[in-house]
Coordinates of C-alpha atoms in Angstrom, one line a residue:
Chain A
M14 CA -49.7 -30.7 116.3
T15 CA -49.3 -27.9 119.1
D16 CA -46.9 -27.8 122.4
R17 CA -50.4 -28.6 124.7
T18 CA -51.4 -30.7 122.0
A19 CA -53.6 -34.6 124.9
C20 CA -51.0 -37.2 123.8
I21 CA -51.6 -41.2 126.3
V22 CA -47.9 -40.6 127.5
G23 CA -48.8 -43.9 130.2
I24 CA -51.1 -47.1 130.7
A25 CA -51.8 -49.5 133.7
D26 CA -54.2 -52.1 133.4
A27 CA -54.7 -55.0 135.9
A28 CA -53.7 -59.0 135.4
L29 CA -57.0 -60.9 135.3
E30 CA -56.3 -64.2 136.4
N31 CA -60.1 -66.3 135.5
G32 CA -61.4 -63.0 135.4
V33 CA -60.2 -62.1 138.9
I34 CA -57.6 -59.2 140.7
P35 CA -55.6 -62.8 142.6
G36 CA -56.0 -62.5 146.5
G37 CA -59.3 -60.2 146.3
A38 CA -58.6 -57.0 146.3
T39 CA -60.7 -53.4 146.9
A40 CA -62.0 -50.6 144.6
L41 CA -59.7 -48.2 145.4
Q42 CA -56.9 -50.6 146.0
I43 CA -56.7 -52.2 142.8
Q44 CA -57.1 -48.0 141.3
A45 CA -53.4 -47.1 142.9
R46 CA -52.2 -50.0 142.0
V47 CA -52.3 -49.5 138.7
A48 CA -52.7 -44.7 138.6
K49 CA -49.0 -46.0 140.4
A50 CA -47.8 -48.5 137.4
A51 CA -49.0 -46.1 134.5
L52 CA -47.0 -43.5 135.7
A53 CA -44.4 -45.5 136.5
E54 CA -44.1 -45.6 132.2
A55 CA -44.3 -42.5 131.8
G56 CA -41.4 -41.4 134.6
L57 CA -44.0 -40.2 136.4
T58 CA -44.8 -39.9 139.9
L59 CA -48.3 -38.9 141.9
D60 CA -46.5 -36.0 142.9
D61 CA -46.3 -35.4 139.1
V62 CA -50.6 -34.8 138.4
D63 CA -52.5 -32.1 138.8
G64 CA -55.6 -33.6 136.6
L65 CA -57.4 -37.2 137.8
L66 CA -61.1 -38.5 136.6
V67 CA -62.5 -41.1 138.2
A68 CA -66.0 -42.4 136.9
G69 CA -67.2 -46.6 138.8
S70 CA -70.1 -48.6 139.8
W71 CA -67.6 -49.6 143.5
G72 CA -69.1 -47.7 146.1
M73 CA -73.0 -46.8 145.9
P74 CA -74.4 -44.9 146.4
R75 CA -71.7 -43.2 148.9
P76 CA -68.2 -43.6 148.3
G77 CA -68.7 -43.8 144.8
S78 CA -70.7 -41.1 143.6
M79 CA -68.2 -39.1 144.1
A80 CA -65.6 -41.5 143.1
A81 CA -62.3 -38.3 142.3
V82 CA -62.4 -37.5 145.5
T83 CA -62.8 -40.1 147.2
M84 CA -59.7 -42.2 145.4
A85 CA -57.9 -37.8 145.6
E86 CA -58.1 -38.5 149.0
Y87 CA -57.2 -42.2 149.3
L88 CA -54.3 -41.6 147.2
N89 CA -53.3 -38.1 149.3
I90 CA -53.9 -36.0 146.1
Q91 CA -54.7 -32.3 145.6
P92 CA -55.1 -32.0 142.0
R93 CA -56.6 -28.9 140.7
Y94 CA -58.0 -30.3 138.4
L95 CA -61.1 -32.1 138.8
D96 CA -63.3 -35.1 136.8
N97 CA -66.7 -37.1 138.4
T98 CA -68.2 -37.8 135.2
N99 CA -70.1 -41.2 135.0
A100 CA -71.9 -41.6 132.0
G101 CA -71.6 -44.8 132.3
G102 CA -69.1 -47.4 130.4
S103 CA -69.1 -44.1 128.2
S104 CA -67.5 -42.1 130.5
F105 CA -63.9 -42.7 129.5
E106 CA -63.9 -41.7 126.5
M107 CA -65.3 -38.4 127.9
H108 CA -62.8 -38.4 130.1
V109 CA -60.1 -38.7 127.5
G110 CA -62.1 -35.1 126.3
H111 CA -62.7 -33.9 128.8
A112 CA -58.3 -33.9 129.8
A113 CA -57.3 -32.6 126.3
M114 CA -60.0 -29.7 127.1
A115 CA -58.1 -29.0 130.4
L116 CA -54.8 -29.1 128.7
A117 CA -54.9 -27.7 126.1
A118 CA -57.0 -25.0 128.1
G119 CA -53.6 -25.2 131.0
A120 CA -55.5 -25.7 134.0
C121 CA -54.1 -29.0 134.6
E122 CA -50.4 -30.7 132.9
V123 CA -50.2 -34.0 134.5
A124 CA -54.3 -35.6 133.9
I125 CA -54.9 -39.2 134.6
I126 CA -58.2 -42.0 134.6
L127 CA -59.1 -44.1 137.2
Y128 CA -60.9 -47.2 136.5
G129 CA -61.2 -50.3 139.0
S130 CA -64.0 -52.8 139.8
D131 CA -64.6 -55.7 141.9
Q132 CA -67.0 -56.7 140.2
R133 CA -67.5 -60.4 139.9
S134 CA -64.5 -61.0 143.4
G135 CA -66.6 -59.0 145.3
S136 CA -70.2 -58.8 146.0
G137 CA -71.3 -55.2 144.6
R138 CA -73.0 -56.5 141.6
S139 CA -77.2 -56.1 141.6
L140 CA -78.0 -55.2 137.4
G141 CA -81.2 -56.4 138.5
G142 CA -82.5 -53.7 141.2
R143 CA -82.5 -50.7 140.1
P144 CA -84.8 -48.1 142.0
S145 CA -88.3 -47.1 141.3
A146 CA -87.4 -44.1 141.8
L147 CA -88.2 -40.1 139.4
D148 CA -88.1 -41.9 136.0
L149 CA -87.4 -45.6 136.7
Q150 CA -90.4 -46.1 138.0
F151 CA -91.4 -46.5 134.1
E152 CA -88.8 -48.5 134.0
T153 CA -88.2 -50.7 137.2
P154 CA -91.1 -51.8 138.2
W155 CA -92.6 -54.2 134.4
G156 CA -89.1 -56.2 134.8
M157 CA -86.5 -55.3 132.7
P158 CA -83.7 -57.0 132.9
A159 CA -81.3 -54.3 132.7
P160 CA -79.2 -53.7 131.1
V161 CA -79.9 -56.5 128.7
G162 CA -83.2 -56.5 128.0
G163 CA -83.3 -53.0 126.9
Y164 CA -80.3 -53.9 124.3
A165 CA -83.0 -57.3 123.4
L166 CA -85.5 -54.1 122.2
A167 CA -83.0 -52.4 120.5
A168 CA -81.8 -55.8 118.3
R169 CA -85.2 -56.7 118.4
R170 CA -86.2 -53.4 116.3
H171 CA -83.0 -53.4 114.1
M172 CA -84.1 -57.3 113.1
H173 CA -87.6 -55.8 112.4
E174 CA -86.5 -52.9 110.0
Y175 CA -83.8 -53.9 108.4
G176 CA -84.1 -58.1 108.5
T177 CA -80.9 -58.6 110.7
T178 CA -80.1 -62.0 111.7
A179 CA -79.7 -63.6 115.2
E180 CA -76.0 -64.7 112.6
Q181 CA -75.1 -61.9 112.5
L182 CA -74.2 -60.3 115.9
A183 CA -73.3 -63.6 116.4
E184 CA -70.6 -63.1 113.7
I185 CA -69.6 -60.7 116.4
A186 CA -69.0 -62.7 119.5
V187 CA -66.9 -65.1 117.1
A188 CA -64.9 -63.0 115.9
T189 CA -63.8 -61.0 119.2
R190 CA -63.1 -64.9 120.1
K191 CA -61.0 -65.4 117.6
W192 CA -58.9 -62.0 118.7
A193 CA -58.7 -63.3 122.0
Q194 CA -57.1 -65.9 120.9
L195 CA -54.9 -64.3 120.4
N196 CA -54.0 -62.3 123.4
P197 CA -52.8 -63.7 126.5
A198 CA -54.2 -62.2 129.0
A199 CA -58.2 -62.7 127.8
M200 CA -60.2 -64.5 130.2
M201 CA -61.8 -66.9 127.4
R202 CA -59.8 -68.2 124.5
D203 CA -61.8 -70.9 123.6
A204 CA -62.5 -71.9 120.3
L205 CA -66.3 -70.7 119.4
T206 CA -68.5 -70.4 116.1
V207 CA -72.2 -69.0 115.7
D208 CA -73.9 -72.3 116.1
D209 CA -72.3 -72.4 120.1
V210 CA -73.8 -68.8 119.9
L211 CA -77.2 -70.0 118.5
A212 CA -77.6 -72.6 121.2
S213 CA -76.3 -70.1 124.5
R214 CA -78.7 -70.4 126.7
M215 CA -81.6 -67.0 126.2
I216 CA -81.3 -64.9 128.2
A217 CA -83.5 -61.8 126.8
D218 CA -85.4 -62.8 123.0
P219 CA -83.2 -62.5 120.6
L220 CA -80.0 -62.2 122.4
H221 CA -78.3 -65.3 123.4
L222 CA -76.2 -66.0 126.9
L223 CA -73.0 -65.1 125.0
D224 CA -73.8 -61.7 122.7
C225 CA -73.8 -60.9 126.4
C226 CA -70.2 -59.6 127.8
L227 CA -68.4 -61.1 130.4
V228 CA -68.4 -60.5 134.3
T229 CA -65.3 -60.3 135.8
D230 CA -62.9 -57.8 138.0
G231 CA -60.7 -55.2 136.1
G232 CA -58.7 -51.8 136.6
G233 CA -57.4 -49.5 134.5
A234 CA -55.4 -45.8 133.7
I235 CA -55.1 -44.1 131.8
V236 CA -51.8 -40.3 132.1
M237 CA -52.1 -37.9 130.0
T238 CA -50.2 -35.0 129.8
N239 CA -49.6 -31.8 126.8
A240 CA -46.6 -32.7 123.8
E241 CA -44.3 -30.4 124.9
R242 CA -44.1 -32.6 128.5
A243 CA -44.6 -34.7 126.5
R244 CA -41.5 -34.8 124.7
D245 CA -39.3 -35.1 127.8
L246 CA -41.2 -38.5 128.5
P247 CA -39.8 -41.8 127.9
T248 CA -43.2 -43.5 126.3
R249 CA -44.0 -43.0 122.6
P250 CA -47.4 -40.6 122.9
I251 CA -50.5 -41.2 121.6
T252 CA -51.8 -38.6 120.4
V253 CA -55.8 -37.2 120.8
R254 CA -57.4 -35.8 116.8
G255 CA -60.5 -35.9 117.8
F256 CA -63.3 -36.9 121.1
G257 CA -67.2 -36.7 120.9
E258 CA -69.7 -36.4 123.3
S259 CA -73.5 -37.1 123.9
T260 CA -76.4 -38.9 125.3
T261 CA -80.2 -39.9 124.0
H262 CA -81.7 -41.2 127.2
M263 CA -81.7 -42.5 130.9
T264 CA -83.9 -44.6 130.5
I265 CA -84.5 -47.3 127.2
G266 CA -88.4 -46.2 126.9
E267 CA -87.2 -42.7 125.7
M268 CA -84.4 -43.9 123.3
P269 CA -85.8 -42.0 119.9
D270 CA -84.8 -44.2 116.9
F271 CA -84.9 -47.7 118.5
A272 CA -82.3 -49.4 115.5
H273 CA -80.2 -46.5 115.3
L274 CA -78.0 -45.5 118.0
T275 CA -78.0 -41.5 117.7
C276 CA -76.0 -40.7 121.0
A277 CA -72.8 -42.8 118.6
E278 CA -73.6 -40.6 114.9
I279 CA -73.2 -37.0 117.5
A280 CA -69.8 -38.0 119.2
G281 CA -69.0 -39.9 116.0
R282 CA -69.0 -37.0 113.9
E283 CA -67.6 -34.2 116.1
A284 CA -64.1 -36.2 116.6
Y285 CA -64.2 -37.1 112.4
R286 CA -64.6 -33.5 112.6
K287 CA -61.7 -32.4 115.1
A288 CA -59.3 -34.8 113.7
G289 CA -59.8 -33.7 109.8
L290 CA -60.1 -37.4 109.9
G291 CA -63.2 -40.0 108.4
P292 CA -64.0 -43.9 109.4
K293 CA -61.6 -45.1 105.7
E294 CA -58.6 -42.7 107.3
I295 CA -59.0 -45.4 110.6
D296 CA -56.9 -48.5 111.1
V297 CA -57.9 -50.2 114.0
V298 CA -61.2 -50.0 115.7
E299 CA -62.3 -50.4 119.2
I300 CA -66.3 -50.2 120.0
Y301 CA -68.1 -51.1 123.5
D302 CA -69.3 -54.5 123.1
S303 CA -71.5 -55.1 126.1
F304 CA -74.1 -57.3 124.0
T305 CA -72.8 -58.1 120.6
I306 CA -75.8 -55.4 118.6
T307 CA -74.0 -52.7 121.0
V308 CA -71.3 -52.6 118.3
L309 CA -73.7 -53.2 115.7
L310 CA -76.2 -50.5 116.3
S311 CA -72.2 -48.2 116.5
L312 CA -70.6 -49.3 113.2
E313 CA -73.5 -47.8 111.5
A314 CA -73.8 -44.8 113.5
L315 CA -70.2 -43.5 113.5
G316 CA -70.2 -44.2 109.4
F317 CA -68.6 -47.7 108.7
C318 CA -71.4 -49.0 107.7
G319 CA -74.9 -46.8 105.7
R320 CA -77.7 -46.9 108.9
G321 CA -79.5 -51.1 108.6
E322 CA -75.6 -52.5 106.2
G323 CA -74.5 -53.7 110.4
G324 CA -75.3 -57.6 109.6
A325 CA -73.4 -57.2 106.5
F326 CA -70.0 -55.8 107.1
V327 CA -70.0 -58.2 109.8
S328 CA -70.3 -61.1 108.1
G329 CA -68.1 -63.1 106.6
Q330 CA -65.6 -62.8 110.4
R331 CA -64.8 -59.4 108.9
T332 CA -63.5 -57.7 112.1
A333 CA -62.0 -61.2 113.5
P334 CA -57.8 -61.5 112.9
G335 CA -56.2 -61.2 109.4
G336 CA -59.9 -59.7 108.1
D337 CA -60.4 -57.1 106.7
F338 CA -61.5 -54.5 109.9
P339 CA -59.8 -55.6 112.5
M340 CA -62.4 -54.4 115.5
N341 CA -61.1 -54.8 119.7
T342 CA -58.9 -56.6 118.8
N343 CA -57.9 -57.6 122.8
G344 CA -60.5 -59.7 122.5
G345 CA -63.4 -57.6 123.8
G346 CA -65.9 -56.9 126.8
L347 CA -67.2 -60.3 124.8
S348 CA -64.0 -62.5 125.6
Y349 CA -61.3 -60.8 126.6
A350 CA -63.4 -59.2 130.5
H351 CA -65.8 -56.8 130.9
P352 CA -65.2 -55.3 134.7
G353 CA -68.8 -53.1 134.9
M354 CA -67.7 -50.3 132.9
Y355 CA -65.7 -51.5 129.8
G356 CA -64.5 -48.3 128.3
I357 CA -61.2 -47.6 129.3
F358 CA -59.9 -50.8 128.2
L359 CA -61.0 -49.7 124.2
L360 CA -58.6 -46.2 125.0
I361 CA -56.0 -48.0 126.6
E362 CA -56.3 -51.8 123.5
A363 CA -55.8 -48.5 121.2
V364 CA -52.8 -47.2 122.7
R365 CA -51.2 -51.0 121.9
Q366 CA -52.0 -50.8 119.1
L367 CA -50.7 -47.9 117.9
R368 CA -47.2 -48.9 120.4
G369 CA -47.0 -51.6 117.9
E370 CA -47.5 -53.7 121.4
G371 CA -50.1 -56.0 120.5
G372 CA -48.1 -59.4 120.2
E373 CA -49.2 -61.6 118.7
R374 CA -52.6 -59.8 117.9
Q375 CA -50.8 -56.8 115.7
V376 CA -52.1 -54.7 113.3
A377 CA -49.5 -53.9 111.0
E378 CA -48.8 -51.0 110.5
A379 CA -51.5 -48.9 112.9
A380 CA -51.6 -45.4 113.0
T381 CA -55.4 -44.5 113.3
A382 CA -57.9 -45.4 116.1
L383 CA -61.0 -45.0 117.2
V384 CA -62.8 -45.9 120.5
H385 CA -66.3 -44.9 120.7
G386 CA -67.9 -46.2 124.0
T387 CA -71.4 -47.0 125.2
G388 CA -72.7 -45.7 128.4
G389 CA -76.0 -47.4 130.6
T390 CA -78.8 -48.2 127.8
L391 CA -77.9 -47.5 125.0
S392 CA -77.9 -44.1 127.0
S393 CA -74.8 -42.4 125.9
G394 CA -71.7 -42.6 124.2
A395 CA -68.2 -41.1 122.9
T396 CA -66.1 -41.0 119.9
V397 CA -62.2 -40.6 120.6
I398 CA -59.5 -40.5 117.3
L399 CA -55.9 -42.1 118.4
A400 CA -53.0 -41.5 116.5
R401 CA -49.0 -42.4 116.1
E402 CA -47.4 -39.0 115.3
Chain B
M7 CA -98.4 -57.8 148.3
T8 CA -96.1 -58.3 146.4
N9 CA -92.4 -58.8 146.3
K10 CA -91.7 -56.8 143.6
P11 CA -90.4 -53.3 142.6
L12 CA -92.7 -50.5 143.1
P13 CA -93.2 -47.5 141.8
Q14 CA -91.8 -44.5 144.1
I15 CA -94.9 -42.0 143.1
D16 CA -94.0 -38.9 143.8
V17 CA -94.9 -35.3 143.5
E18 CA -94.8 -35.2 139.4
T19 CA -96.3 -38.0 138.8
A20 CA -99.3 -38.7 141.4
P21 CA -101.8 -37.8 139.8
F22 CA -100.8 -40.9 137.0
W23 CA -101.0 -43.6 139.5
A24 CA -103.8 -42.7 140.7
G25 CA -106.1 -42.9 137.5
A26 CA -104.0 -45.8 136.8
R27 CA -106.2 -47.1 140.3
E28 CA -109.2 -46.3 138.1
G29 CA -108.7 -47.6 135.3
K30 CA -107.5 -44.9 133.3
L31 CA -104.0 -45.0 131.3
L32 CA -103.6 -41.2 131.4
L33 CA -100.9 -39.0 129.0
P34 CA -99.9 -34.9 129.2
H35 CA -101.5 -33.4 126.6
C36 CA -100.1 -29.9 125.8
G37 CA -101.9 -27.5 125.1
D38 CA -99.5 -25.1 123.4
C39 CA -98.5 -27.5 121.1
G40 CA -101.0 -30.6 121.1
R41 CA -98.8 -33.4 121.4
Y42 CA -99.5 -35.8 124.1
H43 CA -95.8 -36.8 126.4
F44 CA -94.7 -39.8 128.5
Y45 CA -93.9 -39.8 130.5
P46 CA -94.8 -36.9 132.0
R47 CA -92.6 -34.1 132.6
A48 CA -92.8 -30.1 133.8
L49 CA -91.6 -29.2 130.3
C50 CA -93.2 -30.3 127.5
P51 CA -90.5 -32.2 125.1
H52 CA -91.8 -31.5 122.2
C53 CA -92.8 -26.8 123.0
R54 CA -91.2 -26.8 126.5
A55 CA -94.2 -25.2 127.9
D56 CA -95.1 -25.2 131.0
G57 CA -98.5 -25.8 130.7
W58 CA -99.8 -29.4 130.5
Q59 CA -102.6 -30.8 131.4
W60 CA -103.4 -34.9 132.4
A61 CA -105.6 -36.4 129.4
E62 CA -107.3 -40.6 129.5
A63 CA -105.7 -42.1 126.5
S64 CA -107.8 -44.1 124.2
G65 CA -105.4 -47.6 125.5
R66 CA -104.9 -48.7 122.5
G67 CA -101.7 -49.2 120.3
V68 CA -99.2 -51.7 119.0
I69 CA -96.0 -53.2 120.0
H70 CA -93.0 -51.0 118.5
T71 CA -89.9 -53.8 119.9
Y72 CA -90.3 -56.0 123.1
T73 CA -88.2 -58.5 124.5
I74 CA -88.6 -62.6 125.5
A75 CA -87.0 -62.2 129.9
H76 CA -86.4 -65.1 129.9
R77 CA -83.4 -64.5 133.1
G78 CA -85.8 -62.3 135.2
A79 CA -84.8 -59.1 136.3
G80 CA -83.5 -59.6 139.8
P81 CA -85.2 -62.3 142.1
A82 CA -88.5 -61.0 142.4
F83 CA -89.0 -61.6 138.9
K84 CA -87.5 -65.2 138.8
D85 CA -90.3 -67.0 139.0
D86 CA -92.1 -65.0 136.0
V87 CA -90.2 -66.2 133.1
P88 CA -90.3 -66.7 130.1
Y89 CA -92.2 -62.9 129.9
V90 CA -93.0 -59.9 128.0
V91 CA -90.9 -56.2 128.5
A92 CA -91.9 -54.5 125.3
I93 CA -92.1 -50.8 124.2
V94 CA -96.2 -50.2 123.4
E95 CA -96.4 -46.6 120.9
L96 CA -100.1 -45.3 121.8
A97 CA -102.1 -44.0 119.5
E98 CA -101.8 -41.0 120.7
G99 CA -97.8 -40.7 119.6
P100 CA -95.3 -41.7 123.2
R101 CA -94.0 -44.6 123.5
M102 CA -94.4 -46.6 126.7
M103 CA -92.7 -49.6 128.8
T104 CA -95.1 -51.8 129.4
N105 CA -95.8 -56.2 129.8
I106 CA -97.9 -57.7 127.6
V107 CA -100.2 -60.5 128.7
T108 CA -100.5 -63.1 126.9
D109 CA -99.9 -66.8 127.3
D110 CA -99.3 -67.6 123.5
L111 CA -95.9 -66.3 123.3
S112 CA -95.4 -67.3 119.5
G113 CA -98.3 -64.7 118.6
I114 CA -96.3 -61.2 119.8
A115 CA -94.3 -59.3 116.8
V116 CA -94.0 -56.4 116.4
D117 CA -96.4 -53.9 115.1
L118 CA -98.7 -55.8 116.5
P119 CA -101.8 -54.2 117.7
V120 CA -102.9 -53.7 122.0
R121 CA -104.7 -52.4 124.7
V122 CA -104.1 -51.2 127.7
V123 CA -105.7 -53.9 130.8
F124 CA -104.2 -53.1 134.1
D125 CA -103.3 -54.7 137.1
A126 CA -103.9 -54.1 140.0
V127 CA -100.1 -55.5 142.1
T128 CA -101.3 -54.0 145.5
D129 CA -104.6 -51.9 147.2
E130 CA -101.4 -47.8 145.9
V131 CA -100.1 -49.1 142.4
T132 CA -102.0 -50.3 140.0
L133 CA -99.7 -51.4 136.6
P134 CA -101.0 -50.3 133.0
K135 CA -100.2 -53.4 130.6
F136 CA -101.2 -54.4 127.5
E137 CA -103.0 -57.5 125.8
P138 CA -103.6 -58.4 122.3
A139 CA -105.5 -56.3 121.0

């Protein structure tokens, strides 16, 4: 670790009650409040921030299409490093990588990554109505339910090629629920069985309702700085060891291999290379679970198991508390919260685990974590490998 | 008139939609590398050439993967459920999203041979769909 190695020194997420911000709040209010909280635990204020990275699905097409610009105005800061990267739910894993490069280059010294959403309590959610312009004119007119239908297309192909079953996908939802039962902040904490998942309403065959993530509000913030500055701050710094990103398509029809998450393979390979670590050296894994199939494809592409082996890998509740592969330890998008773009919450949970702040759900001796975000319709992927020093 | 979202036809895609109106499935065919692609784009995605020509496809293919939507894509598709959204791999090579028109959902399967049919949803827009061959 050099003086300019990037560290995460502050995190915060918005408290939810039954999936919504109590009393209601705009996406801008949510972000301002978590920004202040994440900076405060690091002993910093907004006046220290000179790097700002924001992605959102709020306020589209304007002002949310320039999310970092809007947030700089709202917070009244004038950063010297700015990043509006929006690749869907994986944006925040990309932001960590971009901030790490900016910190290493001296382009900024204190960077903050922000997300906020009122999609459950507000009225901003319209996933059924993607415009049918440009490349989407070859998707939207046929009634593809976005995004779930796209994930169902991949699930069906994986089943066809490898014999993966609905029961195996359900194992992921069940194991994730068990983690949620250990997290007081999780929205869904009732016991869940594989039969419950299979008996839930079919949404886009072969995906059932309980294969799908929640729809909640939410907000998160992550503060990063370089190792030199981190030494003077009160929180235990979590080091960014590696990162990588890629994308293969926007419209699901262009996915190069429906049974393989190529963008995750590219992102993961780059993150492992930078970190000098492999999948066997990771203690805790946080993987975007928009749908159960997202997890299964990610596990294979990131090398935790071989191609087509994901179904067997997650069987027997291997990823549940007490299993030998702790994954999605906050209860995930499936049972904790999913405010539209979930990627920032994967990072926040990984930091909590590496700090040893996991409470009842703490993974013993967690020293390394891999976070992988997926955005769009299996469109983009970004991996971050974190470690406590 | 339909309440469903219609393609916003543009200068690049107009020939494709004009072909569909005439009952032809047109694909970009690259003279440089000899391969087809879909959807149409300025540079051949295979060899990066910019001089491809439209060519009429056979209209035959197989289902590469599919889903049966039990919840429609927004209010416009609410009354259509359950319906099949599929990726068809055309005999010429490219894949395209489409619907499979069938009264027998249980007969839908990966690798099922299909052939194109044309659904004239408005005077201007005809959607290529497929049915079991």
